[in-house]
Coordinates of C-alpha atoms in Angstrom, one line a residue:
M1 CA -10.0 24.5 -11.4
R2 CA -13.1 24.4 -9.7
T3 CA -13.8 22.3 -6.4
R4 CA -16.9 20.6 -5.6
L5 CA -17.5 19.3 -2.0
R6 CA -20.0 16.5 -1.4
T7 CA -20.8 14.7 1.7
G8 CA -22.9 11.7 1.5
V9 CA -22.5 7.8 0.9
A10 CA -19.2 7.8 -0.6
A11 CA -19.5 4.7 -2.7
R12 CA -23.0 5.2 -3.9
G13 CA -23.8 3.0 -6.9
A14 CA -24.3 5.7 -9.7
D15 CA -21.2 7.5 -8.6
L16 CA -18.9 4.5 -9.1
G17 CA -18.3 3.5 -12.6
P18 CA -16.4 0.8 -14.2
G19 CA -13.0 0.8 -15.4
S20 CA -11.6 2.9 -18.1
T21 CA -10.9 2.4 -21.7
R22 CA -9.2 5.2 -23.9
T23 CA -9.0 6.2 -27.6
N24 CA -5.8 6.1 -29.3
A25 CA -5.5 9.7 -29.0
D26 CA -6.0 9.7 -25.5
R27 CA -3.3 6.9 -25.0
H28 CA -0.6 8.9 -26.6
R29 CA -1.5 12.5 -25.4
P30 CA 1.4 13.7 -22.8
W31 CA 0.7 15.3 -19.6
K32 CA 0.0 19.3 -20.3
H33 CA 3.1 20.4 -18.7
H34 CA 5.2 18.4 -21.6
K35 CA 2.7 18.9 -24.4
Q36 CA 4.4 19.6 -27.7
T37 CA 2.4 21.2 -30.5
E38 CA 3.1 22.3 -34.0
M39 CA 0.8 24.2 -36.7
S40 CA -0.8 22.0 -39.2
A41 CA 0.2 23.8 -42.7
A42 CA -3.1 23.1 -44.2
T43 CA -5.3 24.5 -41.6
G44 CA -3.4 26.5 -39.0
A45 CA -4.5 24.5 -36.1
P46 CA -2.3 22.9 -33.5
R47 CA -1.5 19.3 -34.0
M48 CA 0.4 17.0 -31.8
S49 CA 4.0 16.4 -33.0
G50 CA 5.9 13.1 -33.0
L51 CA 4.4 9.5 -32.7
R52 CA 0.8 10.5 -32.8
Q53 CA 1.1 10.8 -36.4
Q54 CA 2.0 7.3 -37.2
P55 CA -0.6 5.1 -38.7
A56 CA -2.6 2.9 -35.9
A57 CA -1.2 -0.3 -37.3
A58 CA 2.4 0.9 -36.7
K59 CA 1.5 1.8 -33.2
R60 CA -0.1 -1.4 -32.2
K61 CA 2.9 -3.2 -33.7
R62 CA 5.3 -1.1 -31.5
W63 CA 3.3 -1.2 -28.3
G64 CA 2.7 -5.0 -28.9
G65 CA 6.6 -5.5 -28.9
L66 CA 7.3 -3.1 -26.1
R67 CA 4.6 -5.3 -23.9
Q68 CA 6.6 -8.3 -24.8
Q69 CA 9.7 -6.6 -23.2
W70 CA 7.8 -5.2 -20.3
K71 CA 6.6 -9.1 -19.4
L72 CA 10.3 -9.7 -18.9
L73 CA 11.5 -6.4 -17.4
G74 CA 8.8 -6.2 -14.8
L75 CA 9.5 -2.4 -14.4
F76 CA 9.3 0.1 -17.1
E77 CA 9.7 4.0 -17.0
I78 CA 6.3 5.5 -18.1
D79 CA 7.8 8.3 -20.5
E80 CA 6.4 10.6 -23.1
Q81 CA 6.1 7.7 -25.6
H82 CA 4.6 5.4 -23.2
E83 CA 0.6 4.5 -23.5
F84 CA -0.1 5.5 -19.9
Y85 CA 1.9 8.8 -20.1
S86 CA -1.3 11.0 -20.5
L87 CA -3.0 9.0 -17.7
T88 CA -0.2 9.3 -15.0
G89 CA 0.3 12.9 -16.0
M90 CA -3.3 13.7 -15.2
M91 CA -2.9 11.6 -11.9
K92 CA 0.0 13.4 -10.8
E93 CA -1.5 16.9 -11.3
G94 CA -5.1 15.8 -9.7
L95 CA -3.2 14.1 -6.7
A96 CA -1.2 17.5 -6.4
A97 CA -4.3 19.5 -5.9
A98 CA -5.8 16.9 -3.8
I99 CA -3.0 16.7 -1.2
Q100 CA -2.6 20.3 -1.3
N101 CA -6.2 20.4 0.1
T102 CA -5.1 18.5 3.2
V103 CA -1.8 20.6 3.6
D104 CA -4.1 23.8 3.8
N105 CA -6.9 22.2 5.8
P106 CA -5.5 19.4 8.1
P107 CA -7.9 16.7 9.7
T108 CA -8.8 17.0 13.1
T109 CA -7.7 14.4 15.8
E110 CA -10.9 13.0 15.9
L111 CA -12.6 11.5 12.8
S112 CA -16.2 12.0 12.3
D113 CA -18.9 10.0 10.3
D114 CA -18.7 12.7 7.8
D115 CA -15.0 12.3 7.4
F116 CA -15.7 8.7 6.3
R117 CA -18.3 9.8 3.7
Q118 CA -16.5 12.8 2.5
E119 CA -16.2 13.3 -1.3
V120 CA -14.1 16.3 -3.0
T121 CA -14.2 16.9 -6.5
K122 CA -11.7 19.0 -8.4
V123 CA -12.4 20.0 -11.9
H124 CA -9.2 20.5 -14.0
E125 CA -8.6 21.5 -17.5
N126 CA -8.7 18.1 -19.2
F127 CA -9.9 15.9 -16.5
T128 CA -11.9 15.8 -13.2
M129 CA -10.5 14.0 -9.9
E130 CA -12.5 13.0 -7.0
T131 CA -10.9 12.0 -3.8
F132 CA -12.9 9.8 -1.2
A133 CA -12.6 10.1 2.7
G134 CA -9.4 12.4 2.2
N135 CA -9.3 13.5 5.9
V136 CA -9.5 9.7 6.9
F137 CA -6.3 8.9 4.7
A138 CA -4.4 12.0 5.5
S139 CA -4.8 11.1 9.3
L140 CA -3.6 7.4 8.4
R141 CA -0.7 8.9 6.4
G142 CA 0.1 11.1 9.5
S143 CA 0.1 8.0 11.9
L144 CA 2.5 6.4 9.6
G145 CA 5.0 9.1 9.8
V146 CA 4.5 10.3 6.2
T147 CA 4.0 14.0 5.9
E148 CA 1.9 15.6 3.5
N149 CA 4.6 17.3 2.0
E150 CA 6.7 14.2 1.2
Y151 CA 3.6 12.3 0.0
Q152 CA 2.9 15.2 -2.5
Q153 CA 6.7 15.3 -3.4
S154 CA 6.8 11.6 -3.9
L155 CA 3.6 11.2 -6.0
C156 CA 3.6 14.4 -8.1
S157 CA 7.4 14.9 -8.8
E158 CA 8.8 15.4 -12.3
S159 CA 10.2 12.1 -12.4
C160 CA 8.1 9.5 -14.4
Y161 CA 5.9 7.0 -12.7
L162 CA 7.2 3.2 -13.3
Q163 CA 4.6 0.7 -14.8
F164 CA 4.7 -2.7 -13.0
I165 CA 4.0 -5.7 -15.2
S166 CA 3.2 -8.7 -12.8
N167 CA 2.1 -11.9 -13.3
S168 CA -1.3 -11.4 -11.5
K169 CA -4.4 -12.5 -13.2
S170 CA -5.9 -9.2 -12.2
K171 CA -6.6 -6.8 -15.2
A172 CA -5.6 -3.7 -13.0
D173 CA -2.8 -1.5 -14.1
F174 CA -0.1 -1.1 -11.2
F175 CA 2.3 2.2 -11.3
L176 CA 5.0 2.9 -8.9
T177 CA 6.2 6.6 -7.9
N178 CA 9.8 6.9 -9.2
D179 CA 11.2 6.5 -5.7
K180 CA 9.2 3.0 -5.6
R181 CA 7.9 4.2 -2.2
F182 CA 4.1 3.9 -3.1
F183 CA 2.1 2.1 -5.3
L184 CA -0.7 3.1 -7.3
K185 CA -3.4 0.3 -8.5
T186 CA -6.5 0.8 -10.5
Q187 CA -9.5 -0.9 -9.0
N188 CA -13.1 -1.7 -10.0
K189 CA -16.5 -0.4 -8.8
R190 CA -17.0 -3.3 -6.7
E191 CA -13.6 -3.2 -4.8
I192 CA -13.8 0.6 -4.3
K193 CA -17.4 0.0 -2.7
F194 CA -16.0 -2.7 -0.4
L195 CA -13.2 -0.5 0.7
L196 CA -15.2 2.2 1.5
A197 CA -17.8 0.5 3.2
N198 CA -15.3 -1.2 5.3
L199 CA -13.0 1.7 6.0
K200 CA -14.1 2.3 9.6
V201 CA -13.4 -1.0 10.7
Y202 CA -10.2 -1.1 8.8
M203 CA -9.0 2.1 10.6
E204 CA -10.2 0.6 13.7
H205 CA -8.0 -2.6 13.4
L206 CA -5.0 -0.4 12.6
K207 CA -5.6 1.4 15.8
N208 CA -6.0 -1.8 17.9
Y209 CA -3.0 -3.4 16.3
P210 CA -0.5 -0.4 15.2
H211 CA 2.0 -3.0 13.8
S212 CA -0.4 -4.7 11.5
L213 CA 1.0 -6.4 8.5
L214 CA -2.1 -5.4 6.5
V215 CA -1.3 -3.2 3.2
K216 CA -1.6 0.5 4.3
F217 CA -4.2 2.4 1.9
L218 CA -3.3 6.1 1.8
G219 CA -5.7 7.3 -0.9
V220 CA -8.6 6.5 -2.9
H221 CA -9.5 8.5 -6.0
R222 CA -11.6 8.4 -9.1
I223 CA -10.4 10.4 -12.5
Q224 CA -12.9 11.2 -15.1
I225 CA -11.6 12.1 -18.6
P226 CA -14.1 13.5 -21.2
R227 CA -15.5 10.7 -23.7
N228 CA -13.8 8.1 -21.4
H229 CA -15.2 6.0 -18.5
K230 CA -14.4 6.8 -15.1
K231 CA -11.3 5.0 -13.7
Y232 CA -10.8 4.5 -9.8
F233 CA -7.4 3.9 -8.1
I234 CA -5.9 3.6 -4.9
V235 CA -2.5 4.6 -3.5
M236 CA -0.5 2.1 -1.0
Q237 CA 2.8 2.1 0.7
S238 CA 5.0 -0.5 -1.1
V239 CA 5.7 -3.5 1.2
F240 CA 9.0 -4.0 -0.6
Y241 CA 10.6 -0.4 0.2
P242 CA 13.3 0.4 -0.1
D243 CA 14.0 -2.6 -2.6
E244 CA 17.7 -1.8 -3.9
R245 CA 19.1 -5.1 -2.3
I246 CA 16.3 -7.5 -2.3
S247 CA 17.4 -10.7 -3.6
A248 CA 13.8 -12.7 -4.1
R249 CA 10.2 -11.8 -3.8
Y250 CA 7.1 -14.0 -3.1
D251 CA 3.5 -14.0 -3.3
I252 CA 2.2 -16.8 -0.8
K253 CA -1.4 -18.1 -0.7
G254 CA -0.6 -21.2 1.1
C255 CA -1.8 -23.5 -1.7
E256 CA -0.6 -25.3 -4.5
V257 CA -2.8 -25.1 -7.6
S258 CA -1.3 -22.6 -10.2
R259 CA 1.4 -21.5 -7.6
W260 CA 4.6 -21.8 -9.6
T261 CA 6.5 -19.1 -11.4
E262 CA 9.2 -19.9 -13.8
P263 CA 12.3 -18.0 -12.0
A264 CA 14.4 -15.3 -13.7
P265 CA 17.6 -16.8 -15.5
E266 CA 20.7 -16.7 -13.2
G267 CA 22.2 -13.5 -12.9
C268 CA 19.4 -11.8 -14.9
Q269 CA 18.0 -8.4 -13.3
V270 CA 14.5 -9.2 -14.5
I271 CA 12.1 -8.5 -11.3
V272 CA 9.9 -11.7 -10.8
V273 CA 7.3 -12.3 -8.1
L274 CA 7.7 -16.1 -7.2
K275 CA 5.1 -18.2 -5.6
D276 CA 4.3 -21.0 -2.9
L277 CA 5.9 -23.9 -4.8
N278 CA 8.9 -21.8 -5.6
F279 CA 9.5 -21.5 -1.9
E280 CA 9.4 -25.1 -0.8
G281 CA 12.5 -26.3 0.7
Q282 CA 13.4 -22.9 2.1
V283 CA 12.4 -21.3 5.5
I284 CA 12.1 -17.9 7.1
T285 CA 14.4 -17.6 10.0
L286 CA 13.4 -15.1 12.7
D287 CA 14.6 -16.7 16.1
H288 CA 12.8 -14.9 18.8
Q289 CA 10.7 -12.8 16.6
R290 CA 9.1 -15.8 15.1
P291 CA 6.2 -16.0 17.9
W292 CA 5.0 -12.3 17.0
L293 CA 4.9 -13.0 13.3
L294 CA 2.7 -15.8 13.9
R295 CA 0.5 -14.0 16.4
Q296 CA 0.4 -11.0 14.0
V297 CA -0.8 -13.1 10.9
E298 CA -3.5 -14.8 13.0
I299 CA -4.8 -11.6 14.1
D300 CA -4.9 -9.8 10.7
T301 CA -6.0 -13.1 9.0
Q302 CA -8.9 -13.5 11.5
F303 CA -9.9 -9.8 10.8
L304 CA -10.1 -10.6 7.1
C305 CA -12.3 -13.6 8.0
T306 CA -14.9 -11.2 9.7
L307 CA -15.0 -9.5 6.5
N308 CA -15.8 -12.6 4.5
V309 CA -12.6 -12.0 2.6
L310 CA -10.1 -14.6 0.8
D311 CA -7.7 -14.8 -1.8
Y312 CA -5.3 -12.4 -0.2
S313 CA -1.7 -12.8 -0.4
F314 CA 1.2 -12.9 2.0
L315 CA 4.1 -10.9 0.4
L316 CA 7.5 -12.1 1.3
A317 CA 10.9 -10.6 0.2
H318 CA 14.4 -11.1 1.6
Q319 CA 17.8 -9.7 1.4
P320 CA 21.2 -10.5 3.3
L321 CA 22.2 -8.4 6.3
H322 CA 25.4 -6.7 6.0
H323 CA 27.9 -7.4 8.9
D324 CA 27.2 -3.9 10.4
E325 CA 23.6 -4.1 10.0
R326 CA 23.4 -7.1 12.1
H327 CA 25.3 -5.6 15.2
Q328 CA 24.0 -2.3 14.6
S329 CA 20.3 -3.5 15.5
L330 CA 21.6 -4.6 18.9
S331 CA 23.5 -1.3 20.0
F332 CA 22.2 0.6 22.9
A333 CA 21.5 3.7 20.8
S334 CA 19.6 1.7 18.3
L335 CA 17.6 -0.1 20.8
I336 CA 16.6 3.6 22.2
V337 CA 15.5 4.8 18.9
R338 CA 13.8 1.6 18.0
A339 CA 11.7 1.4 21.2
K340 CA 10.5 5.1 20.5
K341 CA 9.1 3.7 17.3
S342 CA 7.6 0.8 18.9
V343 CA 6.0 1.2 22.5
Y344 CA 4.2 4.7 23.0
S345 CA 0.5 3.9 23.1
G346 CA -0.3 6.9 20.8
S347 CA 1.4 5.2 18.1
S348 CA -1.6 4.2 16.2
P349 CA -3.6 5.4 13.4
V350 CA -5.8 8.5 13.9
H351 CA -3.7 9.5 17.1
A352 CA 0.0 9.9 16.5
V353 CA 3.0 8.9 14.6
P354 CA 4.5 5.7 15.5
G355 CA 7.6 7.4 17.1
A356 CA 7.9 7.9 20.6
V357 CA 8.1 6.3 24.1
P358 CA 7.4 8.5 27.5
E359 CA 10.7 9.9 28.7
Y360 CA 10.2 8.8 32.3
D361 CA 13.9 8.4 33.3
S362 CA 15.7 9.5 30.3
P363 CA 17.6 13.0 30.2
M364 CA 17.9 13.2 26.7
P365 CA 15.8 15.9 25.2
T366 CA 13.2 14.9 22.5
S367 CA 12.3 17.1 19.7
D368 CA 10.0 14.4 18.0
S369 CA 7.3 13.9 20.6
P370 CA 6.0 16.8 22.7
T371 CA 3.0 15.0 23.2
A372 CA 4.8 12.4 25.4
S373 CA 6.3 15.0 27.5
E374 CA 2.6 16.6 28.0
R375 CA 1.3 13.4 28.8
L376 CA 4.0 12.6 31.4
N377 CA 3.5 15.9 33.0
A378 CA -0.4 15.5 33.2
E379 CA 0.0 12.1 34.7
E380 CA 2.5 13.4 37.5
S381 CA 0.1 16.1 38.5
S382 CA -2.9 13.9 38.6
P383 CA -4.1 12.7 42.1
R384 CA -3.2 9.1 41.2
G385 CA 0.2 9.9 39.9
G386 CA 1.5 9.7 43.5
R387 CA 4.3 7.4 43.8
G388 CA 4.6 7.6 40.3
Q389 CA 6.0 6.5 37.2
A390 CA 5.2 2.6 37.5
Q391 CA 1.6 3.0 36.7
P392 CA 2.1 4.6 33.1
Q393 CA 5.1 2.2 32.3
T394 CA 2.8 -1.0 33.3
G395 CA 0.1 0.6 31.1
E396 CA 2.4 0.9 28.3
L397 CA 3.7 -2.3 28.9
Q398 CA 0.0 -3.8 28.8
D399 CA -0.6 -1.9 25.6
F400 CA 2.6 -3.2 24.0
Q401 CA 1.4 -6.8 24.8
A402 CA -2.2 -6.4 24.0
Q403 CA -2.0 -4.8 20.7
N404 CA 0.9 -7.3 19.7
R405 CA 3.7 -4.7 19.1
R406 CA 7.4 -5.5 18.6
L407 CA 10.5 -3.8 18.5
L408 CA 10.5 -2.0 15.0
P409 CA 13.7 -1.8 13.2
N410 CA 15.0 1.9 12.6
L411 CA 14.2 2.2 8.8
K412 CA 11.9 3.8 6.4
N413 CA 9.5 1.2 5.9
P414 CA 9.5 -0.5 9.7
L415 CA 6.1 -1.9 10.0
H416 CA 6.9 -4.2 7.1
V417 CA 10.2 -4.8 7.7
I418 CA 11.7 -7.7 10.2
D419 CA 15.1 -8.9 10.6
G420 CA 16.3 -12.3 11.4
P421 CA 19.9 -13.3 12.3
E422 CA 21.1 -13.3 8.9
Q423 CA 18.3 -11.9 6.5
R424 CA 16.1 -8.9 6.5
Y425 CA 12.4 -10.0 5.5
F426 CA 10.0 -7.6 4.0
I427 CA 6.5 -8.9 4.9
G428 CA 2.9 -7.9 4.2
I429 CA -0.7 -8.9 3.5
I430 CA -2.1 -7.5 0.4
D431 CA -5.1 -7.8 -2.1
I432 CA -8.0 -7.9 0.6
F433 CA -10.7 -7.3 -1.8
T434 CA -12.0 -10.7 -2.7
V435 CA -15.2 -11.5 -1.2
Y436 CA -16.7 -15.2 -0.7
S437 CA -19.7 -14.4 -2.9
F438 CA -22.1 -16.9 -4.5
K439 CA -19.8 -16.9 -7.5
K440 CA -16.8 -17.7 -5.4
R441 CA -18.7 -20.6 -3.8
L442 CA -19.6 -22.0 -7.5
E443 CA -15.8 -21.8 -8.5
H444 CA -14.9 -23.7 -5.1
M445 CA -17.2 -26.6 -6.1
W446 CA -15.8 -26.5 -9.6
K447 CA -12.2 -26.5 -8.7
R448 CA -12.8 -29.3 -5.9
L449 CA -13.8 -31.6 -9.1
R450 CA -11.0 -30.5 -11.3
H451 CA -8.2 -30.8 -8.7
P452 CA -9.4 -33.5 -6.3
G453 CA -6.9 -33.9 -3.3
R454 CA -5.0 -30.5 -4.3
S455 CA -5.1 -27.2 -2.5
F456 CA -6.3 -24.2 -4.3
S457 CA -7.2 -20.6 -3.4
T458 CA -10.8 -20.5 -3.6
V459 CA -11.8 -21.9 -0.2
S460 CA -14.1 -20.4 2.4
P461 CA -12.6 -17.4 4.4
Q462 CA -12.2 -19.4 7.6
A463 CA -10.5 -22.2 5.8
Y464 CA -8.3 -19.8 3.9
C465 CA -7.4 -18.1 7.3
V466 CA -6.1 -21.2 8.9
R467 CA -4.3 -22.6 5.8
L468 CA -2.1 -19.4 5.5
C469 CA -1.4 -19.5 9.1
Q470 CA -0.3 -23.1 9.0
W471 CA 1.8 -22.3 6.1
I472 CA 3.6 -19.7 7.8
Q473 CA 4.1 -21.9 10.9
D474 CA 5.4 -24.6 8.9
H475 CA 8.0 -22.2 7.0
T476 CA 9.4 -20.4 9.8
K477 CA 11.9 -20.9 12.5

């Protein structure tokens, strides 16, 4: 394996190619660690065994039938007979090497402009993998409490990825790690260029608002397979994690045209993501946490408005709280742990894991936040420390309010989970790549003629922002 390091404009036009297409042979080639070969009697050359010897028409018929099942199932394991088995195997191998690079060479605390332009290319046996801005995303992962080892273990385990078949109009392919913690999604050239061009302001937004609901991008990569086009994909945190008890999922845009999905039959285990019109008559009950949600959605959507973005979605899912969960969140021990996740001003991307509060008066030892202790000692020994600890406490409180933080739950996915009195809600804002271009303006005018008096998704970024905020205000209490 050869490594090539390039520092330059991360998304230069010639470097960023369109989506991938593959031959039938490529589609059915398993990951090299699982490859099975047998010798051809005629030539003595190795040939692939099993399904690859079937006629093309039979393959197409079989895959067509499976695709119909996938549309019902929502999730499907990518095993050796799946069309994406070869691709996902290469993705795993490439990701393992890319993540190992940041394990061996951790990013510095302060990111430089070169970090945002960084491109690292690794040449593997059957493909090439390029990683964009690796140090930036490694820093973000660390700020979210995701260690490089657990990130690598989840993305590169021997367990098969899962394919998610959505009712989205997007032509992208969606994959989930087997533990459902991380999403992998293919993207086109324009979307990757947009993300990398705005990566610095995205990171700055997460630094200013550590409890933002924006989707957390954890990696951007490009894979090149010989005789195929380059394929780009991103890695994201799954908003709906852990999902074992989720009873309903919604994709909300705040409009009505094409915003209805046929629900799954009663008692069926099919995963269906519902839409705005399916949610009518329901309400998100948060009680005292409602003002926080309204404010954070306003902050995040205004940020997207400055990027001239529209057509993003407010993801929502819910599950009933167990009896012990309703009371445990209010226990003193739980409040201490949750405060440690929520308050410390270092808990923002590029600085520190959202995990610790300065231990001003607490006799309890901490092992997870030496930074907090060091900072406290420095403040006490400084000339302005004097009478003491009221100053840093006031500073922490001011940061807490200015950054619109909340008391995070003590869960694996705290930034996207919020508990009401009876329900646990999973919330996040995704699909933030659609720019209000000239084409979108024409689409807006056409939809106004086709759907007079009805609300649709293609409106100006400011109108989209206001409308989604209004939807959430109308559907929460």
